Every structure is written in structure tokens, then in C-alpha cells.
Amino acid sequence: MKLGQVKEILEAELLVGQENLDLEVEMVCGADLMSDVLAFTKPDSLLLTGLTHPQVINTAEIAEIKAVCFVRGKRPPAETIERAKEEGIPLLCTPLLMYESCGRLYSHDLPGCSQVEEK
Amino acid sequence: MTVKEMAERAELEVLVGADGLDVEVTGGYAADLISTVMANAKQDNVWVTWHLHPNIVAAALIVKLSAIILVSGRQPEQETVQRAQQEGMPILGSSLPAFEIIGRLHGMGILGTV
Amino acid sequence: MSGKVQFTRTQELIYEMKVGEVMTHSVVTVKPQTSMNELREVLRSNRISGTPVVSNDRLMGIISIEDFIKWLANGPPKTTVAERMTEAVVTVYDDEPLVQVVSMLDRHGFGRLPVIQRKHKKLVGVITRGDIMEGLLHKLEIGYQQEEIHRYRASHIFEDLIADRTALVFQYRVVGKDFQKAGSGATRLKKTLTRLEIHPRARRRAAIIAYEAEMNIVIYTNGGNIMAKVEPGLITIKAQDNGPGIADVELAFTPGYSTAADWVRELGFGAGMGLCNIKECADETTLDSVVGKGTRLEATIII
């Protein structure tokens, strides 16, 4: 699914990566625990998280996450936005809670990480 | 839908509290920050979480949740199991990641708060 | 590099680069009171077809060879530049993107535009199509050269070094308790492995190991370092610190076991998964720890 479509479904705002709305995300991981992200996500996922500190971007970079969406309407601090620009990782921000965000994307046929074979 | 029906339909394993599954589920909540659960979850919601810490039982009791669902095959800590048994708070589990469990529950009509 | 990629980069550059970066700085100018006779000499000797008219660094107008020819045909002999120049001059600011100039040159059919510094409204240069072309080519060439350096490093280093056994070692210092800087070692290691064109899966596993190890050092100790050794077919990651040590190493590898403080948990770390993740990602893991002395972790990945 294209990032632009994710943005529509989640009623999200794009914070970083205006030029990346055509980017394809293959699957979704929803997590607030960074170790969980590192353990279970596969490359090219969209990460939904309630955390906004810059370590989220480091985690995304290490785990080769394609884009990050902050849930619960939480806006990231400036350092997080800077890091995301540096690493070229698009950031979205949705007012929806984690549960609702996951539910909506799943109902639009986006798979989770256990449903997709790693390339 | 009761916790029991939900567990069967979503293929969740009952880890603790098999005798407390007749509660009606009002909706779902997911997050790992215990403070946000207390602020945002509604009574008799199910809580999808990654945490294994005994504190999750305490938080679930305060908000009067109907059940805790652990994701990614995580097993609760010993103390968490004891607390949950004492307090009659069901803990369910699944090997699936949070996104997929939530997706299934959402698809079954267990919605989140918007 | 394909033609398409190059083209996109050029498009990006005309948005990114500013007028000030490519304009010609040393501009020949004349004063309003310069006579048309003197102008002839200025244009001839500098081989230019027009020039800005400046008084006290302020742009007053522009005078071209066309104005000069018209004056030759019918003007009175003692005429100053001020009398024949065009006063309403189209200018650009030095901080505007090149794309602005390109469209203005197109729209007005001008060959050149005077460049004004926004703050002091002084004339600081002139920009022509030639300047833009030259500036773009220069930038693309730098980019191309950097690309070439990376490619060289990436694809040839192991073949080019002559030895029975070759290993590259990278070391990253980790500052304890500094949550802001945490992860910089692992992210830099990952970039390095990308340049070496290590297989993406091995690269990702190495990066996760380094990151979890780095976070452990940040959370539990006052600092340490991460070392990565890359050999053909093998990556070894060593993390060491002089922190408090781990009392029960076996217990530490139990999923969910953690001694992390609440603030660490609230940040999404310290959930007792770090060492498990490391073990999962490595082909072999050893952990040596002495309470009160420190911890040494070694993980190997077979590529």
C-alpha cells in the first residue's frame, strides 16, 4: 500500500517526507517496545508507535523500517524530526489510538509481519 | 461478545483465569505505557500488550478491563501470573504480533475508541 | 547511474541550489554619469553585451549594446549612461533557488539577470544561463565522484588487499547514560556495512546486535565500546563495558527478564528482550561478565 493511502486511512498528517507519498509499505508492525520492533519486524514495514523520542528513528533505521507513524496524536520532539530527515525516513502522525490504527489498516488488507515472508 | 467467545474466534490461548471468561467485551485498547492505559482504556475493554510485568494486572484492575492479551508468544512473569490468579484477571496469549491480533479483533467487531 | 536518475538529480538541484552559489561575482559595472563614449570601451574591452549601472553599490539600471547602437544612430554626442539606460530592471535575490532564475530568463528572454543581496539591496553579481549550467555540472560531478569513492570501497576492498587473511575492524565508543546519543554507533556501523555491500540480511542482523548491545551499555553502565570485525564470510561484534556486570548470565537470557528502571521501560527499552534478540540474530553468542568489573559480549554472524 502506498504511504499516501495509509495517510488517508489513518487521517494522519505527514511530518517528514512530502516526496515519499508514493512509497510502498509492505506490512505493518504496531509496537511501543523497541526490542519488539527489532525482534519481529521485517524490512520495508510501516511502524506504528506511541513513542516519539529519537531512538524510534534509530530503531527504524536499524530494522530497515520504511516509514513511522506516531499514534495517539503525539507529536515528536524536534530531534526526532531532524533524525528522520537525516535518515530519510518519512514520519506520519495520526490522532487515532494504536488499537484503532491497527484495526483500520488490517481491514484494508495490509498484512502483519508474521504474514509476509522475508525477502 | 464475551471474552470466551472472543478467545475462541481469534484463536487466543487462555494463560490465566479460565473461569473468568464470561465478561462482555466492550472494545479494545493497545499500548505499552501503563499510564496511557489508565487514561484511555474503557471499562471491560480488552488490552493488547507486550508487557509481562506484574504492573499490568494492577493497571487492568484499576480500569476494570475484561482481559489482558499478550502478543508475539510472550509468557507472563511468575509474579504476574500469581497476581492475575488472585485477582481473577484473565490473561490470554497468541503467537501473533499485536497488529494481527488487533486486526482480527477489530474485524470481529471489537472496536477501539476513536 | 541511469539517465533517468541523473535527470531527477538535476531537477532536484535547480530547486536546492541558490543563485549566490553559481553567479559571477566580479561584475563589470558603470556609473550613471559614465558617458556613452566610455561605455563603448567598457563593453568592447570586457567583451560583454551589457552591464549594470551602479551608484553607491545600488543598482540604478542596466545598459546594453542595443541601447548603445540606438544612441549611435540618433543620440547627441555628450550623453551619459543614466539618460539611455533601462531603469525598471528585473533582478533576482542571491538566496533564491535557481529554478526561479530559469523561469525568469525564459519568461523575459533575457540573457542575464543582476543579483541583489536581499538584506542590503546591494548588487552582488550577475547570473547567466552559462553560470547555471556550469554550477549544475560542477555539483553533479562532485556527487558522481563521491559515488565512485563509495563504489570503490564497496566492491573492491577485499579483492584489492593482498593477504592470507583480511579483516576490517570498526570501533564505536558508547557513552553511558546518554540516551540522546545512544544508537549512533550501531547506525554508523550499519552505514559502513552498507558501503561494504554486506548482504542485507547479515547487515541487518549485525546492526540489531550492535544496537541492542549499545543500548545495554547506555542503560546499565557508564560507557564502553562496540567493535565490529568484518572478514570475508564472517562478521564478529564485540561489546565491552566496565559496568556493574551481570550476576546470573543464564537468567539474563530469559525473555522478559529485566532489571531496568521504570524510566527505561517507559522509553520502550529494558523489556528483557535485548539479549534474546542478540542471541536470535547471531550464529554464536558468548557473554562473559564479572560483577563489579564489567561485561564482554561477543556475537558472530556467518554471512
PDB file of C-alpha atoms in Angstrom, chain A residues 32-43 51 53-65 79 83 86-87 118-119, chain C residues 178-184 186-187 190-191 200-201 203-204 207-209 211-212 215 265-271 273-274 277 281:
ATOM      1  CA  ASP A  32       5.893   0.553  21.735  1.00  0.00           C
ATOM      2  CA  LEU A  33       8.744  -1.713  22.718  1.00  0.00           C
ATOM      3  CA  MET A  34      11.771  -1.099  20.600  1.00  0.00           C
ATOM      4  CA  SER A  35      13.158  -4.586  21.211  1.00  0.00           C
ATOM      5  CA  ASP A  36       9.884  -5.994  19.947  1.00  0.00           C
ATOM      6  CA  VAL A  37      10.323  -3.978  16.767  1.00  0.00           C
ATOM      7  CA  LEU A  38      13.874  -5.273  16.346  1.00  0.00           C
ATOM      8  CA  ALA A  39      12.836  -8.855  17.059  1.00  0.00           C
ATOM      9  CA  PHE A  40       9.713  -9.172  14.938  1.00  0.00           C
ATOM     10  CA  THR A  41       9.614  -6.665  12.106  1.00  0.00           C
ATOM     11  CA  LYS A  42      10.811  -7.342   8.624  1.00  0.00           C
ATOM     12  CA  PRO A  43      12.339  -4.836   6.219  1.00  0.00           C
ATOM     13  CA  LEU A  51       6.829   6.595  21.419  1.00  0.00           C
ATOM     14  CA  HIS A  53      11.852  10.045  21.100  1.00  0.00           C
ATOM     15  CA  PRO A  54      14.769   9.918  18.607  1.00  0.00           C
ATOM     16  CA  GLN A  55      15.571   6.273  19.458  1.00  0.00           C
ATOM     17  CA  VAL A  56      12.483   5.366  17.447  1.00  0.00           C
ATOM     18  CA  ILE A  57      14.284   6.633  14.345  1.00  0.00           C
ATOM     19  CA  ASN A  58      17.466   4.740  15.227  1.00  0.00           C
ATOM     20  CA  THR A  59      15.391   1.613  15.717  1.00  0.00           C
ATOM     21  CA  ALA A  60      13.664   2.188  12.401  1.00  0.00           C
ATOM     22  CA  GLU A  61      16.983   2.707  10.657  1.00  0.00           C
ATOM     23  CA  ILE A  62      18.479  -0.459  12.177  1.00  0.00           C
ATOM     24  CA  ALA A  63      15.412  -2.585  11.463  1.00  0.00           C
ATOM     25  CA  GLU A  64      15.029  -1.100   7.952  1.00  0.00           C
ATOM     26  CA  ILE A  65      11.543   0.209   8.648  1.00  0.00           C
ATOM     27  CA  GLU A  79      15.384  15.977  17.473  1.00  0.00           C
ATOM     28  CA  ARG A  83      16.969  12.384  12.780  1.00  0.00           C
ATOM     29  CA  GLU A  86      18.855  12.694   8.154  1.00  0.00           C
ATOM     30  CA  GLU A  87      17.943   9.064   7.648  1.00  0.00           C
ATOM     31  CA  GLU A 118      11.226 -12.126   4.359  1.00  0.00           C
ATOM     32  CA  LYS A 119      12.857 -11.499   1.013  1.00  0.00           C
TER      33      LYS A 119
ATOM     34  CA  ASP C 178      23.346   9.315  27.340  1.00  0.00           C
ATOM     35  CA  PHE C 179      20.041   8.289  25.895  1.00  0.00           C
ATOM     36  CA  GLN C 180      20.105  11.045  23.254  1.00  0.00           C
ATOM     37  CA  LYS C 181      23.296   9.825  21.575  1.00  0.00           C
ATOM     38  CA  ALA C 182      22.526   6.157  22.066  1.00  0.00           C
ATOM     39  CA  GLY C 183      22.369   4.208  18.835  1.00  0.00           C
ATOM     40  CA  SER C 184      24.838   6.357  16.925  1.00  0.00           C
ATOM     41  CA  ALA C 186      25.028   0.970  15.609  1.00  0.00           C
ATOM     42  CA  THR C 187      23.584   3.267  12.947  1.00  0.00           C
ATOM     43  CA  LYS C 190      25.114  -0.177   9.593  1.00  0.00           C
ATOM     44  CA  LYS C 191      26.047   2.538   7.074  1.00  0.00           C
ATOM     45  CA  PRO C 200      21.303  -7.124   3.543  1.00  0.00           C
ATOM     46  CA  ARG C 201      20.214  -9.900   5.918  1.00  0.00           C
ATOM     47  CA  ARG C 203      23.866  -6.451   7.696  1.00  0.00           C
ATOM     48  CA  ARG C 204      20.513  -6.177   9.431  1.00  0.00           C
ATOM     49  CA  ALA C 207      23.047  -3.867  13.142  1.00  0.00           C
ATOM     50  CA  ILE C 208      20.414  -5.252  15.537  1.00  0.00           C
ATOM     51  CA  ILE C 209      23.090  -6.981  17.639  1.00  0.00           C
ATOM     52  CA  TYR C 211      22.147  -1.673  18.644  1.00  0.00           C
ATOM     53  CA  GLU C 212      20.866  -3.900  21.464  1.00  0.00           C
ATOM     54  CA  MET C 215      21.511   0.206  24.407  1.00  0.00           C
ATOM     55  CA  ARG C 265      10.783   0.890  30.315  1.00  0.00           C
ATOM     56  CA  GLU C 266       8.694   3.972  29.603  1.00  0.00           C
ATOM     57  CA  LEU C 267      11.059   4.726  26.724  1.00  0.00           C
ATOM     58  CA  GLY C 268      10.343   1.340  25.183  1.00  0.00           C
ATOM     59  CA  PHE C 269      13.558  -0.349  26.225  1.00  0.00           C
ATOM     60  CA  GLY C 270      14.555  -2.591  29.106  1.00  0.00           C
ATOM     61  CA  ALA C 271      11.779  -5.096  28.484  1.00  0.00           C
ATOM     62  CA  MET C 273      14.354  -8.768  25.176  1.00  0.00           C
ATOM     63  CA  GLY C 274      17.744  -7.298  24.294  1.00  0.00           C
ATOM     64  CA  ASN C 277      17.341 -10.522  20.295  1.00  0.00           C
ATOM     65  CA  CYS C 281      20.392 -12.659  15.366  1.00  0.00           C
TER      66      CYS C 281
END
